[in-house]
Short mmCIF file of C-alpha atoms and ligand atoms in Angstrom, two decimals:
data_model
loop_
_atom_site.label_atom_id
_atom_site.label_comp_id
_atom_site.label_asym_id
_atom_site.label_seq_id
_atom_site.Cartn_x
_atom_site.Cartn_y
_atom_site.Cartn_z
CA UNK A 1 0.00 0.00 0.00
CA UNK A 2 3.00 2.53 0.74
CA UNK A 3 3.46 2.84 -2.86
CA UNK A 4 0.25 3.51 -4.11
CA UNK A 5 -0.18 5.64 -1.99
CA UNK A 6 2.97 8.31 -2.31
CA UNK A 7 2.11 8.17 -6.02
CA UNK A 8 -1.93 9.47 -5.39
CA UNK A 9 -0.63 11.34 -2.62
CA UNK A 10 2.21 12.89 -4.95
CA UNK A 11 -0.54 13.17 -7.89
CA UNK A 12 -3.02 14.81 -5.60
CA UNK A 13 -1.30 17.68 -4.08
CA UNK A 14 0.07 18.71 -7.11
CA UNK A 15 -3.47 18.88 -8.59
CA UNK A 16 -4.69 20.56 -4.74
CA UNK A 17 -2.01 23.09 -4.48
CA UNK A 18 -2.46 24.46 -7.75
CA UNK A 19 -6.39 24.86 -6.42
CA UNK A 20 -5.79 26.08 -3.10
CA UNK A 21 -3.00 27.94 -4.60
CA UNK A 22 -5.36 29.59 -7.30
CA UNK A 23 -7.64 30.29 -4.84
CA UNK A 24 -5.52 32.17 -2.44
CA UNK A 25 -3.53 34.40 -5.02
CA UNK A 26 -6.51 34.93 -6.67
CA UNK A 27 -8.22 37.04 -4.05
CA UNK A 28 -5.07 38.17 -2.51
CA UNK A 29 -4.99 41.95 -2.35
CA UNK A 30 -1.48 43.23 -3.77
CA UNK A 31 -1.65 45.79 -1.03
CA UNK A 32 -0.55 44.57 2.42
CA UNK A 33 -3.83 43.58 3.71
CA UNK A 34 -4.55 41.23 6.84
CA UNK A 35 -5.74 37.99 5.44
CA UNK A 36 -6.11 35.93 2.35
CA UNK A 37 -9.73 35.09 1.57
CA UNK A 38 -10.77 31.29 2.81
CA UNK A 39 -10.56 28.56 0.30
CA UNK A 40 -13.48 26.92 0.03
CA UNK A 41 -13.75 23.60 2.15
CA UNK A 42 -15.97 22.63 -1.25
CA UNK A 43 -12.40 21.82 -2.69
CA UNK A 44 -12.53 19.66 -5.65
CA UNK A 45 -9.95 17.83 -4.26
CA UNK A 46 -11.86 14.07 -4.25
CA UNK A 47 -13.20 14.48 -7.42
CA UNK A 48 -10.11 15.31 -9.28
CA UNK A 49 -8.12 12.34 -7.50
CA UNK A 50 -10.85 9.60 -6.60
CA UNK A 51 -9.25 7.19 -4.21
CA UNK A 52 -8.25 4.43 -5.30
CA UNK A 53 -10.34 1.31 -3.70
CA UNK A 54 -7.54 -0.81 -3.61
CA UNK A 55 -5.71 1.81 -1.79
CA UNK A 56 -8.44 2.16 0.64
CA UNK A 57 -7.66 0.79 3.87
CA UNK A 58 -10.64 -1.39 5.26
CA UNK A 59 -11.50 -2.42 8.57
CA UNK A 60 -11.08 -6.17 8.94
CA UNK A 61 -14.08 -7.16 10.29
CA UNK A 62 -16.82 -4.69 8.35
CA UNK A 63 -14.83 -3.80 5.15
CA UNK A 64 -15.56 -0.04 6.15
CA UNK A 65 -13.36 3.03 4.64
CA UNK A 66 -11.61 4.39 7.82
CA UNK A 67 -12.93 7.54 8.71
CA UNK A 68 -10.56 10.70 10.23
CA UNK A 69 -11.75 13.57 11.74
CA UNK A 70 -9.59 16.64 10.83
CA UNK A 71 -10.22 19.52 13.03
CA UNK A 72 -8.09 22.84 11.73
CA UNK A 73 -8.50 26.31 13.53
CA UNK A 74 -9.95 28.80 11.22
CA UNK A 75 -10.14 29.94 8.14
CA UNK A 76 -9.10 33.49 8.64
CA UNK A 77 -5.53 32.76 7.94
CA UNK A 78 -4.26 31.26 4.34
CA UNK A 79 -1.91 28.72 6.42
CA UNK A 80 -4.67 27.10 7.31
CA UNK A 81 -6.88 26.65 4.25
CA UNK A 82 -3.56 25.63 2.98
CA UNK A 83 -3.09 22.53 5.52
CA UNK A 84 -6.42 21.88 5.09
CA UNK A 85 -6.91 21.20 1.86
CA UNK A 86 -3.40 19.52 1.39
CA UNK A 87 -4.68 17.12 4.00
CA UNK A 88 -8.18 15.99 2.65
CA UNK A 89 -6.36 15.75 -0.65
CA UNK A 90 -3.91 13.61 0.79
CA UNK A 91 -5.97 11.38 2.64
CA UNK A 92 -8.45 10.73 0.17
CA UNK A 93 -5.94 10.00 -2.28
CA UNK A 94 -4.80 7.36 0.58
CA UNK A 95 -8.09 6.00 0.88
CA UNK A 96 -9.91 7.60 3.23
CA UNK A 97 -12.72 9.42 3.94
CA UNK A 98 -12.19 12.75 6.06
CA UNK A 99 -14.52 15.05 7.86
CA UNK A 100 -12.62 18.13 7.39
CA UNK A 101 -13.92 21.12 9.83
CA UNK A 102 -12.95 24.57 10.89
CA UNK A 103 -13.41 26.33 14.29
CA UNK A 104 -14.97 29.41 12.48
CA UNK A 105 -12.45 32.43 13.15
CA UNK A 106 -10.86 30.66 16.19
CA UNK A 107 -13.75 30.35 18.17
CA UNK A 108 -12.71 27.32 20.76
CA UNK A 109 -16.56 26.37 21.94
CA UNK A 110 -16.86 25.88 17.97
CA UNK A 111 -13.77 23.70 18.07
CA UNK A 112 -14.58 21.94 20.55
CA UNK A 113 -18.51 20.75 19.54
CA UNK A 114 -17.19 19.53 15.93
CA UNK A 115 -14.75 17.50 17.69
CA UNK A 116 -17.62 16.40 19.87
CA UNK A 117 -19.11 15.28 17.14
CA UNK A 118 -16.84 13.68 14.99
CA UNK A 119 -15.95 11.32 18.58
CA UNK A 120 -19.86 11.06 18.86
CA UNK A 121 -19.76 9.36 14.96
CA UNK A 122 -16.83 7.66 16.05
CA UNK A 123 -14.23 8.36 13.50
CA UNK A 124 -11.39 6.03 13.51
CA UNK A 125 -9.02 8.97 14.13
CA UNK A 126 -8.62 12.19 14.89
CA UNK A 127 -5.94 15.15 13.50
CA UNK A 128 -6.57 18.67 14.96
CA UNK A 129 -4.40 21.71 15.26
CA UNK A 130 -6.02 23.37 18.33
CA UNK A 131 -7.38 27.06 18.41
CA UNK A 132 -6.39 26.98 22.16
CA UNK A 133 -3.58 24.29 22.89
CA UNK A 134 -5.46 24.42 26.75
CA UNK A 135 -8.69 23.96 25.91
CA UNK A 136 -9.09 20.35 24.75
CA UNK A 137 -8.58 18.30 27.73
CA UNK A 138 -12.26 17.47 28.65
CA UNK A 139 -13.34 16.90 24.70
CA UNK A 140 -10.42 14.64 24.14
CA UNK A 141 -10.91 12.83 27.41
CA UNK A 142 -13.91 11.23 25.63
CA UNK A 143 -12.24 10.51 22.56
CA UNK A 144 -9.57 8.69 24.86
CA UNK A 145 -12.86 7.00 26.24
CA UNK A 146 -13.81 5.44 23.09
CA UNK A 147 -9.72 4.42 22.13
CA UNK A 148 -9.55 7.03 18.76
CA UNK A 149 -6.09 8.29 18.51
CA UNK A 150 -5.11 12.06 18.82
CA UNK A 151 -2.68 13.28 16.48
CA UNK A 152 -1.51 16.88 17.29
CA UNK A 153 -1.50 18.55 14.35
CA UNK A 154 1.63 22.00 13.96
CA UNK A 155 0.64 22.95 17.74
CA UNK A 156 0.87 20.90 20.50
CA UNK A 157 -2.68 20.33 22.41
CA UNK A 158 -1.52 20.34 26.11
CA UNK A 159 -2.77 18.82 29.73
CA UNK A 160 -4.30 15.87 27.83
CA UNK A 161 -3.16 12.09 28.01
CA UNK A 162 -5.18 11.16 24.61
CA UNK A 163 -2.74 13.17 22.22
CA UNK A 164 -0.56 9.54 20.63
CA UNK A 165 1.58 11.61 18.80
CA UNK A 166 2.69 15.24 17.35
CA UNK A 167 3.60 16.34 13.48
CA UNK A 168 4.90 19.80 13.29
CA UNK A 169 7.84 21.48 12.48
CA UNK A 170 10.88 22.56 14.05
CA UNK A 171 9.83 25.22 15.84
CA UNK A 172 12.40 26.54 18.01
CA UNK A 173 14.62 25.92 14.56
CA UNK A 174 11.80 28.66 13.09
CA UNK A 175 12.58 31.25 16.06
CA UNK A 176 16.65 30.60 15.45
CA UNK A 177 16.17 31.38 11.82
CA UNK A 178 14.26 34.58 12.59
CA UNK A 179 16.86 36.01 15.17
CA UNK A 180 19.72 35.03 13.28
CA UNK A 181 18.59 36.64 9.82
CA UNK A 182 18.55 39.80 12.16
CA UNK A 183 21.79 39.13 14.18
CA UNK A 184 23.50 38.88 10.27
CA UNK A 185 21.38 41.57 8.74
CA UNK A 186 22.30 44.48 11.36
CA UNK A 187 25.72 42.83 11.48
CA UNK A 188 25.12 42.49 15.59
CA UNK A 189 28.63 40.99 16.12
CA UNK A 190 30.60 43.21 14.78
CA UNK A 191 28.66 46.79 14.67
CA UNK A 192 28.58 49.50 17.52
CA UNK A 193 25.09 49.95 17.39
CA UNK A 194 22.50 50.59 19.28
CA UNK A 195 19.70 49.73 16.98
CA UNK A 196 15.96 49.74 17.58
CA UNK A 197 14.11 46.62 17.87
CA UNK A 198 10.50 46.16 19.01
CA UNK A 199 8.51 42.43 19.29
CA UNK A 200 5.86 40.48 18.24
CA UNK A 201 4.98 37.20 18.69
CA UNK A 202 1.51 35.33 18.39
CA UNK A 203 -1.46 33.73 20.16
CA UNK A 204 -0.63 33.29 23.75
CA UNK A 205 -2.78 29.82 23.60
CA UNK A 206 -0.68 28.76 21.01
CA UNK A 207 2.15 26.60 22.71
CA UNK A 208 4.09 27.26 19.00
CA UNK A 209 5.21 30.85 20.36
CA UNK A 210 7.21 29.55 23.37
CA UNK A 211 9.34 28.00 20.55
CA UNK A 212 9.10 30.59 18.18
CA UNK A 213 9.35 33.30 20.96
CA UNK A 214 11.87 31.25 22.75
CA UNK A 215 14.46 30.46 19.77
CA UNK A 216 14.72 34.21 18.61
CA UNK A 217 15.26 35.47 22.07
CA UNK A 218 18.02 32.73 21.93
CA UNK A 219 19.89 34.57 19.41
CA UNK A 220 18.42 38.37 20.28
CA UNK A 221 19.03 38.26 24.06
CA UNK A 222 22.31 38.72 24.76
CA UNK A 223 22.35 42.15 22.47
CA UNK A 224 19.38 43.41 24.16
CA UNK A 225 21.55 42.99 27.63
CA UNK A 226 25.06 43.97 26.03
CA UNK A 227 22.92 47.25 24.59
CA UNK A 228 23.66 46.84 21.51
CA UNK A 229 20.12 46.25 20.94
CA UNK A 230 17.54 48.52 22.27
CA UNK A 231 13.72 47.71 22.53
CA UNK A 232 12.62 51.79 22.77
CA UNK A 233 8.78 50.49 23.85
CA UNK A 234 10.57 48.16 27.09
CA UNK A 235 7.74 45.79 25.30
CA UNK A 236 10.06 42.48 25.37
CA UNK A 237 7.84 40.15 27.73
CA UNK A 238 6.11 37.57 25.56
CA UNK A 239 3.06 37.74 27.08
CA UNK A 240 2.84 41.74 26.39
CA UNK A 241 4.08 40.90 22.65
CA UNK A 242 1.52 38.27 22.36
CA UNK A 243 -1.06 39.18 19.37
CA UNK A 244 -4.62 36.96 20.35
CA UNK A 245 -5.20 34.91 17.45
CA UNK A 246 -2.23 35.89 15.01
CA UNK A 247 -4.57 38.71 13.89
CA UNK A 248 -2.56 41.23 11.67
CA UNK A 249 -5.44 43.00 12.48
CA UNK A 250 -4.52 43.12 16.23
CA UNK A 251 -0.80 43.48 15.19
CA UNK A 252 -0.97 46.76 13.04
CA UNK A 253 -3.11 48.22 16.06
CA UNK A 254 -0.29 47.53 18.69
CA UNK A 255 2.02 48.94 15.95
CA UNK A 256 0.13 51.74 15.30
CA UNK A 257 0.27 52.42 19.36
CA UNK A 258 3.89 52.03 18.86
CA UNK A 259 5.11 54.44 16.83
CA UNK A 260 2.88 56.98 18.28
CA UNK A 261 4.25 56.58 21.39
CA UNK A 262 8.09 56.19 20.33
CA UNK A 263 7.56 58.69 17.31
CA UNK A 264 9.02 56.29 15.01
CA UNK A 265 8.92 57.68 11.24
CA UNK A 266 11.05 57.85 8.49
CA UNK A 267 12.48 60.80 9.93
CA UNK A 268 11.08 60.32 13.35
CA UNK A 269 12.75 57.94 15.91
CA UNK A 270 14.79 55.61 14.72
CA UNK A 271 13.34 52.25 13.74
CA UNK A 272 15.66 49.05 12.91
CA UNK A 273 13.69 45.78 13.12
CA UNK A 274 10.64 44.53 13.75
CA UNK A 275 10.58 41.00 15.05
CA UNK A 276 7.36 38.92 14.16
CA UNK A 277 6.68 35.40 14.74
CA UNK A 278 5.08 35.09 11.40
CA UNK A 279 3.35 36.53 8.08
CA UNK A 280 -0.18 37.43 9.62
CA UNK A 281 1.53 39.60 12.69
CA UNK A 282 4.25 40.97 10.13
CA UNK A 283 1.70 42.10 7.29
CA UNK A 284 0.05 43.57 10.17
CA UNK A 285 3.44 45.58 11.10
CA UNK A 286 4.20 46.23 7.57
CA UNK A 287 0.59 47.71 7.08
CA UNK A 288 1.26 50.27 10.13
CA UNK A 289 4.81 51.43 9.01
CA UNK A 290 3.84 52.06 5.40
CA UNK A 291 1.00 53.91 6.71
CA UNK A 292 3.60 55.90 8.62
CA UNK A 293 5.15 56.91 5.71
CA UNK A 294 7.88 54.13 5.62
CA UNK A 295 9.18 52.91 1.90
CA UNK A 296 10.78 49.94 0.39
CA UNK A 297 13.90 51.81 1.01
CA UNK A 298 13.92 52.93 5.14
CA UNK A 299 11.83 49.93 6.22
CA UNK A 300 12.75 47.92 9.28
CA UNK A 301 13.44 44.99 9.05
CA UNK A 302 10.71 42.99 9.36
CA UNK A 303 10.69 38.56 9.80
CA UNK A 304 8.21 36.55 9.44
CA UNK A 305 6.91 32.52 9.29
CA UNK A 306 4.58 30.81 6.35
CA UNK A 307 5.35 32.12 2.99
CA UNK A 308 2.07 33.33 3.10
CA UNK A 309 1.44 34.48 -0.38
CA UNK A 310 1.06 38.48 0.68
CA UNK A 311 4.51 38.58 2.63
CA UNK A 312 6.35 36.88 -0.45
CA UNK A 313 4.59 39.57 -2.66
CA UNK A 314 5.83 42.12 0.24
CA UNK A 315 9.48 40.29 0.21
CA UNK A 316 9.63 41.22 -3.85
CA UNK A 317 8.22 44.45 -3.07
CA UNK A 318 10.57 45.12 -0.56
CA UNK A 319 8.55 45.80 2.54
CA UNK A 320 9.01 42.76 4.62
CA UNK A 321 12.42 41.30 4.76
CA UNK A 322 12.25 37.72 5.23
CA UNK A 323 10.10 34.49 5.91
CA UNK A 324 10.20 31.08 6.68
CA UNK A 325 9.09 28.66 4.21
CA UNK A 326 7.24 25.36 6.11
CA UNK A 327 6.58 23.20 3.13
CA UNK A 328 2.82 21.54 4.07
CA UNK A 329 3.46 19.51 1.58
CA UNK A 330 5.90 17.86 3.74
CA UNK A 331 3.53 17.82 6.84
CA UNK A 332 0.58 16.54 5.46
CA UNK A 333 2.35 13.58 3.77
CA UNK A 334 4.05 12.62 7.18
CA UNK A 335 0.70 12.99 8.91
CA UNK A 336 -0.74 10.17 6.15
CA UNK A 337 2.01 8.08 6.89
CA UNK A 338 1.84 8.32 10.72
CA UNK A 339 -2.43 8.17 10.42
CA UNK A 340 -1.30 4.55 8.17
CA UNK A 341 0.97 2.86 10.79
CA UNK A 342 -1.61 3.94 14.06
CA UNK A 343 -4.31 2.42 11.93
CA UNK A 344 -2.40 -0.79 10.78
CA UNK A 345 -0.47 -1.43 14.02
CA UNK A 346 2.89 -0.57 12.75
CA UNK A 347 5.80 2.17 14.03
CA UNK A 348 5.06 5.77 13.10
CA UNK A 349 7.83 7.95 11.68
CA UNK A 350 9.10 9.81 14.51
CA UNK A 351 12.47 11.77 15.03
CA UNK A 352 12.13 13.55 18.21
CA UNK A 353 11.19 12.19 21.51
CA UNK A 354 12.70 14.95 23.67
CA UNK A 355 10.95 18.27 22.94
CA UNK A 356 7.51 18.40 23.32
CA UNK A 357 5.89 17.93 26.72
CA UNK A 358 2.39 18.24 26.98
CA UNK A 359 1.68 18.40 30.79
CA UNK A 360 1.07 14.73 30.79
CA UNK A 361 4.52 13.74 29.93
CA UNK A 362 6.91 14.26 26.25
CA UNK A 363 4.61 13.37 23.19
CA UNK A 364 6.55 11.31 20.49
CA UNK A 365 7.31 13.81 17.32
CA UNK A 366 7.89 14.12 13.88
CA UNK A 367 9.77 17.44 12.96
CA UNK A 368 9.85 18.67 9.51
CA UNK A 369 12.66 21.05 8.41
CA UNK A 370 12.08 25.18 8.05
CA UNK A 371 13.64 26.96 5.61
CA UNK A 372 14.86 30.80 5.88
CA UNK A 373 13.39 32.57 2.74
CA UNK A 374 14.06 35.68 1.27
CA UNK A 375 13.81 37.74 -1.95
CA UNK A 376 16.96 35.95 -3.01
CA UNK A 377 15.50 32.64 -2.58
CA UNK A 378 11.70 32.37 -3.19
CA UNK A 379 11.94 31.51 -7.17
CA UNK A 380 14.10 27.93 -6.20
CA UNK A 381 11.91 27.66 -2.87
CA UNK A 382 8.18 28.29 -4.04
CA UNK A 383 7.79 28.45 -7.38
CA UNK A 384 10.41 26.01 -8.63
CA UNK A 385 8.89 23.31 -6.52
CA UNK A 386 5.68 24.24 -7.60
CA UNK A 387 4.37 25.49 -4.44
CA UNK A 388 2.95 28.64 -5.92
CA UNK A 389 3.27 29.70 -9.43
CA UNK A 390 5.02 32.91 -10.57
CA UNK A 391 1.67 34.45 -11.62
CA UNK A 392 0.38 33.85 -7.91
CA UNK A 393 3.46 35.72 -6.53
CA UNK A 394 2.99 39.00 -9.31
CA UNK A 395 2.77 42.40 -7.23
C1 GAL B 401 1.23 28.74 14.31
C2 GAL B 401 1.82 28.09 13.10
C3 GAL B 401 2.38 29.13 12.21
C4 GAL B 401 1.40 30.26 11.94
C5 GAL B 401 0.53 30.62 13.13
C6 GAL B 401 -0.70 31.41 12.76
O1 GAL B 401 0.80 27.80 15.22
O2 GAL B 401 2.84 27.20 13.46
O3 GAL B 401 2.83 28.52 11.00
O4 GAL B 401 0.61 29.98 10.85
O5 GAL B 401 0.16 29.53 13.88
O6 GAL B 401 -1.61 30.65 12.08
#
């Protein structure tokens, strides 16, 4: 079965991407704007690829398609429309059938009822990536009840003994990447500084940004004590950094209240990066300083996370420095094999058993690789590998 199903899988999300791709560059605004609009979950992804029925694993005893339950946590952000879609693709191409669902604009009680039901119709497994990584414990419980596996899906769901296993990426790796881009770009080590930084990281129910948050500070830290970097707001804490649900929204307001009260401008105060945790909080950022006057040419420096299609158009344009590319491609096809092994007995891929502790104890992982991106490098990253198509990236 392995084979067969790489080759759908393979067949499949090139076919899905293109859609989801389409369908996310296609209503993109070229101006920095908050969010793509939501691809639809109506995603012709089964017809174009109908599983195979020799692919389809059966249940010994009834002959029954297995069943998975994928829960993702809104469709306000492209990332996940993205992971979405690669993931029903992907499964169906494996054989299964998949109740796909999303918790509106990141409303947990929403969340929480569709996973109620898909226990309640007893899927054989479930995949979520939580809204809030603390709010699952009771819901799960009963899914723990009725022996369905929990696969965390990119965040880890914590204070629960159902999660089996987590698929995600490296996400302290994503934080490194982030401060070092900065620690090379202002030339930290070897400069006399001081330079301006202010922070911003993402949903404080999100157990991602203590990684994220975490790994940049890594780098970042020691300037901000040597002085050689200066946060002007004193805004450094992650939980006053935090932006509630990644909203770029909520992240152009705080930077808005920024440079007001710092009287940053092109030829106000002094502004040298802008640390984000990803593309939603950075377009966010990006959005505030251009409306400040800022330019292509005296922008901060500005990171991000997701190769979201807006920040790679704002990369080329010039007003947002860099990303890092997560290839979901990679993700979902790790979370088919690991949803294959639970479901025929045999050892999941797994490469990291250290990490991630849940509250309950460490939850076995599989880590996929991030990649620093940049202006320089998006053509070989995204559009060579057919991620997005050069049309989909035009300003
Ligand atoms: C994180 C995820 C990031 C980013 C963010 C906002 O959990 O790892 O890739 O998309 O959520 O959706």
């Amino acid at each position: 079965m392995k084979l067969s199903v790489k080759k759908a899988f393979a067949l499949v999300m090139a076919a899905t991407l293109t859609f989801a791709m389409t369908a996310c560059a296609g209503t993109a605004d070229p101006a920095p704007s908050s969010e793509a609009a939501p691809v639809s979950e109506e995603a012709p992804a089964s017809e174009e690829a109908p599983a195979s029925e020799e692919a389809a694993p059966a249940s010994e005893d009834t002959g029954e398609v297995k069943r998975i339950g994928l829960s993702m946590p809104t469709k306000s952000l492209q990332r996940w429309n993205q992971d979405g879609d690669n993931m029903k693709a992907a499964f169906e191409a494996a054989g299964y059938e998949v109740d796909l669902q999303y918790g509106g604009e990141n409303e947990v009680p929403v969340q929480v009822s569709q996973l109620e039901n898909m226990i309640a119709a007893d899927v054989d497994i479930l995949v979520v990536a939580a809204i809030d990584g603390e709010s699952l414990s009771e819901v799960l419980a009963t899914a723990k009840e009725k022996n369905i596996p929990v696969i965390s899906y990119d965040r880890l769901i914590m204070n629960t003994d159902a999660v089996t296993y987590y698929a995600t990426f490296d996400n302290w790796k994503v934080g490194t990447l982030q401060g070092t881009y900065l620690e090379e770009a202002l030339d930290l080590k070897n400069a006399e500084g001081p330079f301006n930084i202010e922070f911003f990281t993402g949903d404080p129910g999100d157990n991602n940004i203590n990684f994220f948050y975490g790994g940049a500070m890594e780098v970042l830290q020691p300037y901000l004590d040597s002085g050689k970097l200066v946060c002007p707001s004193k805004q450094t804490e992650q939980s006053v950094v935090a932006t509630v649900a990644w909203s770029s929204e909520n992240s152009q307001n705080r930077m808005d209240n920024l440079i007001s009260s710092n009287g940053y401008g092109p030829s106000g105060t002094k502004l040298d990066a802008v640390m984000c945790s990803n593309d939603s909080t950075a377009q966010g950022v990006t959005t505030a300083l251009v409306n400040a006057g800022y330019t292509a040419e005296n922008i901060p420096l500005i990171t991000g996370q997701d190769c979201d299609v807006i920040s790679v158009k704002n990369m080329i344009a010039g007003t947002q420095a860099m990303s890092v590319f997560k290839d979901t491609r990679t993700l979902s096809e790790t979370v088919v094999e690991m949803v294959d092994a639970i479901l025929t007995g045999s050892e999941p891929p797994i490469n990291d058993t250290e990490t991630y502790d849940n509250g309950t104890g460490v939850i076995p992982s599989f880590l996929c690789d991030p990649v620093y991106a940049s202006v320089e490098n998006y053509e070989e990253l995204l559009v060579d590998t057919g991620y997005y198509t050069a049309d989909q990236l035009a300003n």
